[in-house]
Structures are given as C-alpha cells and as structure tokens.
CSV table of C-alpha atoms in Angstrom, one decimal:
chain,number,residue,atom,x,y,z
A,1,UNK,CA,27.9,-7.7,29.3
A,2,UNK,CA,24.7,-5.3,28.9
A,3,UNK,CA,21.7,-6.6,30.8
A,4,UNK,CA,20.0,-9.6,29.1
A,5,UNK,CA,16.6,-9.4,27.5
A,6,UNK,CA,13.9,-11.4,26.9
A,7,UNK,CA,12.9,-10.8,23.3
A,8,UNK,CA,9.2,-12.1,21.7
A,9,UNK,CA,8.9,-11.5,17.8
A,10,UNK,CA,6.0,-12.0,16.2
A,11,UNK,CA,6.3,-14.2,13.5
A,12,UNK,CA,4.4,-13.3,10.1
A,13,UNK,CA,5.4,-10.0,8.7
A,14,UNK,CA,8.3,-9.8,11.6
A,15,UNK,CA,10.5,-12.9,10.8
A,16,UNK,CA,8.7,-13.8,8.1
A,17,UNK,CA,8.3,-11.8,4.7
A,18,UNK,CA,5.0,-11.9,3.1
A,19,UNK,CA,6.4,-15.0,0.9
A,20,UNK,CA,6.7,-16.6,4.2
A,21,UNK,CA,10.5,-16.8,3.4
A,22,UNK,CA,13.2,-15.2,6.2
A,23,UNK,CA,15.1,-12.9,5.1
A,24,UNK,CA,18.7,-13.6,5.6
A,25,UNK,CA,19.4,-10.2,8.3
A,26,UNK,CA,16.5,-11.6,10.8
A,27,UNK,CA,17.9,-14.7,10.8
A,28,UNK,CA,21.3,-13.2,12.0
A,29,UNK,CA,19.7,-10.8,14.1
A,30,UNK,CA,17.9,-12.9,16.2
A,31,UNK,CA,21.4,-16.1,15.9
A,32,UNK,CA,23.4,-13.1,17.4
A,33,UNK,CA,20.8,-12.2,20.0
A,34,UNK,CA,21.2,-15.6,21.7
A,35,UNK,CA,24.9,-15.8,21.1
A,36,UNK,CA,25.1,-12.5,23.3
A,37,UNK,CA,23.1,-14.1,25.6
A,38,UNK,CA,19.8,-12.7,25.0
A,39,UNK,CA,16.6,-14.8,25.3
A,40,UNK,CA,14.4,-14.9,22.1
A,41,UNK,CA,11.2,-16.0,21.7
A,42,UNK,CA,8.3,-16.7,19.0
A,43,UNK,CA,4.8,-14.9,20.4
A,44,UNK,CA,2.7,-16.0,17.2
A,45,UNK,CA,-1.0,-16.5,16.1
A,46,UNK,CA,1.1,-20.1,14.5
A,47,UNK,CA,0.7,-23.5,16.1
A,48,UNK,CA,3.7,-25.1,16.5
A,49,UNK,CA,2.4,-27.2,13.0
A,50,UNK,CA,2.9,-24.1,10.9
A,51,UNK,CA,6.6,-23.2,11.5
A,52,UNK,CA,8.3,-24.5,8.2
A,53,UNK,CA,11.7,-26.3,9.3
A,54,UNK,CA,13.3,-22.6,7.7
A,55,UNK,CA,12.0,-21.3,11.0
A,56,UNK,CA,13.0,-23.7,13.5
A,57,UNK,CA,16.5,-23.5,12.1
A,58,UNK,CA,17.2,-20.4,13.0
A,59,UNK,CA,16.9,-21.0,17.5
A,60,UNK,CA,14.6,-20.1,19.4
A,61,UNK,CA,14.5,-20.7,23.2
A,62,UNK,CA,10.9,-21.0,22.9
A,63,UNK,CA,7.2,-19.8,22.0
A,64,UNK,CA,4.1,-18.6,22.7
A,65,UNK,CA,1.2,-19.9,20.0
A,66,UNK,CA,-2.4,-19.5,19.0
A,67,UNK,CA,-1.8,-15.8,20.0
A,68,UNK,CA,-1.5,-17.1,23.6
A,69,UNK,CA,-3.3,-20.4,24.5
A,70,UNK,CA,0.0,-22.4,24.0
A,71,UNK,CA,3.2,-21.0,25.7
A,72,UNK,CA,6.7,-23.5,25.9
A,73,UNK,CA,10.2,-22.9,26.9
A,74,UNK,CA,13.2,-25.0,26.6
A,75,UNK,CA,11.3,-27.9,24.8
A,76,UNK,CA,8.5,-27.9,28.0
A,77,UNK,CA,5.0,-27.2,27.7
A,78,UNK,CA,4.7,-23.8,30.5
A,79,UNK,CA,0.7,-23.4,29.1
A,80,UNK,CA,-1.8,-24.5,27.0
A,81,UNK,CA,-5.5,-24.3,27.0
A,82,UNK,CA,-7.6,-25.9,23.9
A,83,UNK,CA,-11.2,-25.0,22.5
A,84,UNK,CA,-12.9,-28.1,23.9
A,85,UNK,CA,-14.6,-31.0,21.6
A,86,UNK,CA,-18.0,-30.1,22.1
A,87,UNK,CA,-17.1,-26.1,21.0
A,88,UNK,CA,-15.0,-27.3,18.1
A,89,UNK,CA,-18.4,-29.4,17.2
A,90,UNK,CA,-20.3,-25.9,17.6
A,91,UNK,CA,-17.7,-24.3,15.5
A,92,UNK,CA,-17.6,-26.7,12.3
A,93,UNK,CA,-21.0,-27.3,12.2
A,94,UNK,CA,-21.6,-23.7,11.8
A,95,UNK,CA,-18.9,-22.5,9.6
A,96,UNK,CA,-20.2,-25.9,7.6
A,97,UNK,CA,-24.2,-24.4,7.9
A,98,UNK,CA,-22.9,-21.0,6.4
A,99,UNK,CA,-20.7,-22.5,3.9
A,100,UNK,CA,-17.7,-21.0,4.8
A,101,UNK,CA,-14.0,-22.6,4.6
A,102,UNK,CA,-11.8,-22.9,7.4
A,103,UNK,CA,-8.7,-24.6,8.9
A,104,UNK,CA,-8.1,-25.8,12.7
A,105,UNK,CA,-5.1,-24.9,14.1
A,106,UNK,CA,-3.5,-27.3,16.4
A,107,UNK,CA,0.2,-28.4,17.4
A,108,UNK,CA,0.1,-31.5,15.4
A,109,UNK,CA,-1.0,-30.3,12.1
A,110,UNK,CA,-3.3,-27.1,10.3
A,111,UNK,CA,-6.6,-29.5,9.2
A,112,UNK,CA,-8.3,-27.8,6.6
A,113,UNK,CA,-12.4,-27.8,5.6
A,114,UNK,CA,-13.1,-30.0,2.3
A,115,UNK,CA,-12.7,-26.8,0.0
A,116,UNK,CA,-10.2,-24.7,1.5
A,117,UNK,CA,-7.4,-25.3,-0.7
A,118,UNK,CA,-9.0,-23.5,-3.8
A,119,UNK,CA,-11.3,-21.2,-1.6
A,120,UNK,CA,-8.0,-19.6,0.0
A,121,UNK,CA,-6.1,-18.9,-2.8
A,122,UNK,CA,-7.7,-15.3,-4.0
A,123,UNK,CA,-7.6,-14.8,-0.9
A,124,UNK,CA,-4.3,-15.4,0.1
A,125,UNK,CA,-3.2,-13.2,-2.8
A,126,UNK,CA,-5.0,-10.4,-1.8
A,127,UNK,CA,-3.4,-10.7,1.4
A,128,UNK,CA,-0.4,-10.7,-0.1
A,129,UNK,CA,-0.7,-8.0,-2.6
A,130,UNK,CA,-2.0,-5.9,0.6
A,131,UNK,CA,1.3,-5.8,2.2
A,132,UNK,CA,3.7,-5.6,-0.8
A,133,UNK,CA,4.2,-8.5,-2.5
A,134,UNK,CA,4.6,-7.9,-6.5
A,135,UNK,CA,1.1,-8.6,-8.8
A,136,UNK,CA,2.9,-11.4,-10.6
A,137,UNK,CA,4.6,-12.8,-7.6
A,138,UNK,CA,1.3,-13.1,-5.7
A,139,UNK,CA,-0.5,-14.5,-8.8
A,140,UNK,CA,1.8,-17.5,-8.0
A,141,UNK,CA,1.2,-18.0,-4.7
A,142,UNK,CA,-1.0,-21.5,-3.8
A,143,UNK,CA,-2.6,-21.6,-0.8
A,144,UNK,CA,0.5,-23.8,0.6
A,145,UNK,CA,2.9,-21.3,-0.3
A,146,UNK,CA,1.5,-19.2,2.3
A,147,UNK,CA,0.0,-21.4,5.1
A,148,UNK,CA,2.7,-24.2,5.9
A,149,UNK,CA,1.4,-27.8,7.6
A,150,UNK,CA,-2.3,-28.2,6.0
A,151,UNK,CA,-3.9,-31.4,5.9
A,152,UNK,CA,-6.4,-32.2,3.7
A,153,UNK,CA,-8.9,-34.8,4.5
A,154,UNK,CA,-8.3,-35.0,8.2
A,155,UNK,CA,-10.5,-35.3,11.3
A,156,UNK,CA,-12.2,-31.9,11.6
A,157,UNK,CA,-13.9,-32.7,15.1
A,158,UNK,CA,-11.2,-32.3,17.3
A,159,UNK,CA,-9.7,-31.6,21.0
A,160,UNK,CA,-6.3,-30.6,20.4
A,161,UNK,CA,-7.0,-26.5,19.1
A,162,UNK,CA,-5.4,-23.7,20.1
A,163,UNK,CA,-8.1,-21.6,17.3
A,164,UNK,CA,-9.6,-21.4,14.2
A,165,UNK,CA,-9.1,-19.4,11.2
A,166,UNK,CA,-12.0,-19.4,8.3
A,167,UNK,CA,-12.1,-16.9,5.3
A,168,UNK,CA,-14.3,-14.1,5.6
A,169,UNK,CA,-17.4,-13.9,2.6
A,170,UNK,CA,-18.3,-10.2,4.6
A,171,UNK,CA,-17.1,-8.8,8.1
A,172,UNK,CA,-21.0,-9.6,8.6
A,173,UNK,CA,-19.4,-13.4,9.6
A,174,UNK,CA,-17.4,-12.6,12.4
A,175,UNK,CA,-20.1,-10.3,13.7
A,176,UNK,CA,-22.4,-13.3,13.7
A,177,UNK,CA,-19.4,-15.0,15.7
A,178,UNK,CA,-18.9,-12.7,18.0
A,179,UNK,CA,-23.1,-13.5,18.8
A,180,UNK,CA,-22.6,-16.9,18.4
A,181,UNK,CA,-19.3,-17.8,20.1
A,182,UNK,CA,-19.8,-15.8,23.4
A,183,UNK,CA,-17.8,-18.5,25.0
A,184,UNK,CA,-14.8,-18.2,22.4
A,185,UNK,CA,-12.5,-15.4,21.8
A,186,UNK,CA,-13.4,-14.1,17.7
A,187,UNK,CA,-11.1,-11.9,15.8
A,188,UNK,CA,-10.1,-10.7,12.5
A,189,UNK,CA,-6.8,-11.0,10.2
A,190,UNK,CA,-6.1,-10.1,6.9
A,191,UNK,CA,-4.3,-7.5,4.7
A,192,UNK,CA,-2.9,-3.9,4.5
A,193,UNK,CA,-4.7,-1.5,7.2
A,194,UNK,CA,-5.9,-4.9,9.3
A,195,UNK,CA,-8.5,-5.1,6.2
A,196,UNK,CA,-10.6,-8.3,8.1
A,197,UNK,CA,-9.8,-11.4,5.0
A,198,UNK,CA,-10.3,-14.3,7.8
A,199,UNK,CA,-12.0,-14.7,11.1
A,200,UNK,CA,-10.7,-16.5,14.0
A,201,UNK,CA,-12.0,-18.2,17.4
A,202,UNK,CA,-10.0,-19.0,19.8
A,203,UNK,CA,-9.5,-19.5,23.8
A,204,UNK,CA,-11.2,-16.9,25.7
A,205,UNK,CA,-9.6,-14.7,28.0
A,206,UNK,CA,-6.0,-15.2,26.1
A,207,UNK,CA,-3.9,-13.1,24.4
A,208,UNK,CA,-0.1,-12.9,23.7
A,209,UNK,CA,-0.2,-10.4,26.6
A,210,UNK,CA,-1.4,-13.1,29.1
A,211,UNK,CA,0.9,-15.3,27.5
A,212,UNK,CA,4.2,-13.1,27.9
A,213,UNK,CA,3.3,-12.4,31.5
A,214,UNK,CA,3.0,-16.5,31.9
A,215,UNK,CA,6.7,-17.2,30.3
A,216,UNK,CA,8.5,-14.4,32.3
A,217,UNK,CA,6.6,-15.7,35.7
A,218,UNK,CA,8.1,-18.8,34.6
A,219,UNK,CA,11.6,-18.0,34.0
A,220,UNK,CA,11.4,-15.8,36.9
A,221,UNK,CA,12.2,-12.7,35.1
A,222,UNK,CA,11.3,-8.7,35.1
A,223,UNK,CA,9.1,-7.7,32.9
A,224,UNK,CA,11.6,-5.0,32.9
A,225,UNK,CA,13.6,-6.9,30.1
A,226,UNK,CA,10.8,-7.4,28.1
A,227,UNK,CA,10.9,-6.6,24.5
A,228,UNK,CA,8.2,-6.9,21.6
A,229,UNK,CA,8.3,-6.9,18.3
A,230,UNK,CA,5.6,-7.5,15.8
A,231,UNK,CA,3.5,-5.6,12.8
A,232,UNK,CA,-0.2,-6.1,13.4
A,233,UNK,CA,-2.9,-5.5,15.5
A,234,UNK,CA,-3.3,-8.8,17.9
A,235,UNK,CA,0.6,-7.6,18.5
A,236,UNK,CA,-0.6,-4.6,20.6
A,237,UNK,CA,-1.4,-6.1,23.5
A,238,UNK,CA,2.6,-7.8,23.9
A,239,UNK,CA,3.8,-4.3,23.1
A,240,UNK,CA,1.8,-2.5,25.7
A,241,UNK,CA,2.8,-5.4,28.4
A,242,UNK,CA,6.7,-5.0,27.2
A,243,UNK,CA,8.9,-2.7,28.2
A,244,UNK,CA,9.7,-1.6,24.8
A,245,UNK,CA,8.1,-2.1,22.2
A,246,UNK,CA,9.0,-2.0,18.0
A,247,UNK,CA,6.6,-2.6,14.9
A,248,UNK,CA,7.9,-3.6,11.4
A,249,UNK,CA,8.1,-0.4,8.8
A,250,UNK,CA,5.9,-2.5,6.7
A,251,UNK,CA,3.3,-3.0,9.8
A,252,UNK,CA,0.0,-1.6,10.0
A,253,UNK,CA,-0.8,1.8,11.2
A,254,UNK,CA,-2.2,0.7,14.7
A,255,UNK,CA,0.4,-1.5,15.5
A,256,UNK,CA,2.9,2.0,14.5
A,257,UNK,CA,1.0,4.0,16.9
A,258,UNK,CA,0.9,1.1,20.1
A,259,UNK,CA,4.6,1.1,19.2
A,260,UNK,CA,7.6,2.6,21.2
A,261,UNK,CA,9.6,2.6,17.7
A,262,UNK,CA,9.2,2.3,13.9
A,263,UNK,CA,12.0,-0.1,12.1
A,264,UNK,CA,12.7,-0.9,8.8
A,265,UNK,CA,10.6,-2.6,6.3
A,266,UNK,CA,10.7,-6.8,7.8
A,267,UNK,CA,12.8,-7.3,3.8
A,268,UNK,CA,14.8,-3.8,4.6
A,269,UNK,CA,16.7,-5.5,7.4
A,270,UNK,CA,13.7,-4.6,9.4
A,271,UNK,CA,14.5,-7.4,12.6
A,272,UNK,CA,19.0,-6.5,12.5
A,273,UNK,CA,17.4,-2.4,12.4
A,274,UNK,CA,15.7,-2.9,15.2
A,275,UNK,CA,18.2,-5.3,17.4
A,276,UNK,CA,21.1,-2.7,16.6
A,277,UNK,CA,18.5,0.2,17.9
A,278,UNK,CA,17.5,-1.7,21.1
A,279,UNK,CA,21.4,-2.7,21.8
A,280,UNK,CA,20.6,-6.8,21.2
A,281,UNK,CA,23.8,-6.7,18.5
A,282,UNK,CA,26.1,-4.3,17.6
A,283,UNK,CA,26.3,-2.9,14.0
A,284,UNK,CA,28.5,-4.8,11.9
C-alpha cells in the first residue's frame, strides 16, 4: 500500500466545470482516491450552502470553506470564524450606499441583495465565456445555473458569514474596500487571467493555507502528505503550504507558475490526469 495522502481540491474550475457540472473522470478520480485509502478533501471559496447535492455525492471526508474561515472533518466542525454582526452591518450598508449587488455567503444558505439575480447574469456569462464555455452555452446561463443555494428575500444583516461576494462596477470598488474594510480580508474573483468580475470580504488573517495547516494539525498528520489541487489565484497559498502541488490546464497563468505540475484541461480528465501522475490511482 503506497503511503496515504491527504488530498485538498479546489472546487470551481477543479471538480467543477465552468457549467458547474462534474465531469464524470473527477468524480471517479477522487471515488478511487478514498477507496485506496487516500484522504480527500474540498479547500473552497463555497460555503457549505453552495455545494449542489451532485457534489456531495461523490465523498468527501471533509472541507475547508470561505477560502479558510470554515474547516470540518468527518461531519465535525475543526474551525470556523464569522465576519461579526456589526461588520456585516458596515458591509451592506455600504455596498447598499454605492449601489452595488452582492450575496452573503454562509453555511445555511447564499442570501442575495434585492437585485442580484438580474445584476449577475452578464456577469456570470462573462465569467463563463472567460474560461471556455461556448457563446451560446453561456448566453443560457441564469445566475442560478452558476451560483447554487441563493435566497432571495432573506435577512441580509447577519452573524453566521464566512464572506461576501458583490459584482464589481470597476476594480476602483475593491480598492475602496481595501480602505474601507481594514478590519476584513478584500479580494478579487472573476474570469480568464483572474480578470477582477467580483469583490470579496472575508475573515482576516485566513486563507486556505491557514486552513490546511488547521485540518492536518487535526488529524495529526505530516504536511509531508499534503497535496493541492486548484486553478486560481486564492489557490496559491494551499499549493505553496502542500507538498505538491497541481493546477488545472484550464487554470490561470499564476496559479500554473505557483504550481509543481500542469494537468489536463478540469473537462479533459484534468482531476483522473493528475491522480494517475501523483500515484492516488492507477491508470485504467
């Protein structure tokens, strides 16, 4: 039996396609992971609200969410640090002042501004025509279609959030939350080249780094069996923690460089490439 690893795989654009479907070779890659006795484990800018049942199907032995405030094993809650009521207050009020449209991302559900819904769409296309997805496919796409577990209509000041996203009118916004939110962590996410379509806020002082470290503390592990797998930028910091390290074909260009090794496209058997490389499976 070859030395078991502790595997974290990002999950949009690394299980996920850009449809948000999974293709059929990641879901056996990672099934036959855990059958050899491998550990395998989301590390995700998701709440656990976001995973469509398609993902939770497949086995996991855990996650890590909200790109590191929330970290679980086994069904048991290892971590989690929220953005507090009276930031979340700060935080609506002045998306809400600069008429910008957001969602808040927490465990028990995605709760979206008044106008998301139709303010996300173009956006959401653009995203996916950025990282491959067809011109007629994307024109299909609704805003659901992409971002799973949005509730309209819900209570938007809150204590339960692991971050917020909210879509960009100019990367002027998240400079101006950067200034604003020095308490917060602010970031960027979007399309091809880690083009900035949405800003973020989140905890401070977490990333899926932190969060790793956390999990394999907690299993008592070696970072020595650590592997990463992802396609963006907020993935670097999980590869360069890792002990090895592999971005999707169809990744960005930073994450390719932070990367010990290039797979496949993520719908060109990207995730059963890149087990059969790191000796997870064996090539059937």
């Amino acid at each position: 039996m070859p030395n078991r690893k502790i595997v974290f795989l990002d999950v949009d654009g690394t299980v996920t396609n850009y449809h948000g479907s999974v293709p059929a070779s990641a879901k056996a890659a990672i099934k036959a992971a855990r059958a050899a006795g491998h550990r395998v484990y989301m590390c995700t800018g998701r709440s656990k609200a976001e995973n469509a049942p398609e993902i939770w199907e497949i086995g996991f032995d855990g996650m890590i969410g909200g790109n590191g405030s929330y970290v679980e094993d086994a069904g048991a809650v290892v971590m989690h640090q929220l953005i507090t009521l009276e930031q979340c207050r700060h935080i609506v009020d002045w998306l809400h002042g600069r008429g910008l449209e957001f969602y808040l991302e927490s465990n028990n559900g995605l709760f979206a501004s008044e106008h998301f819904r139709e303010a996300a769409r173009p956006v959401l296309r653009q995203y996916a025509l950025g990282k491959g997805v067809a011109a007629k496919e994307a024109e299909e796409l609704d805003t659901n279609d992409v971002i799973h577990g949005l509730v309209y209509g819900g209570e938007l000041y809150r204590d339960d959030l692991n971050k917020v996203s909210y879509i960009l009118s100019s990367y002027q916004d998240h400079l101006d939350a950067v200034a604003e939110f020095p308490d917060l962590k602010a970031g960027t996410w979007g399309g091809k080249g880690e083009h900035a379509l949405f800003g973020d806020l989140g905890v401070r002082d977490v990333d899926k780094a932190h969060a790793v470290w956390v999990l394999v503390e907690h299993l008592g592990a070696s970072m020595a069996d650590t592997i990463a797998v992802g396609d963006a930028k907020v993935d670097i910091p999980m590869f360069e923690i890792c002990a090895q390290s592999v971005c999707m074909g169809s990744g960005g260009a930073e994450a390719k460089a932070a990367a010990d090794w290039v797979t496949t496209d993520v719908d060109d058997d990207g995730m059963w490439n890149a087990f059969v490389h790191l000796g997870l499976i064996d090539q059937e």
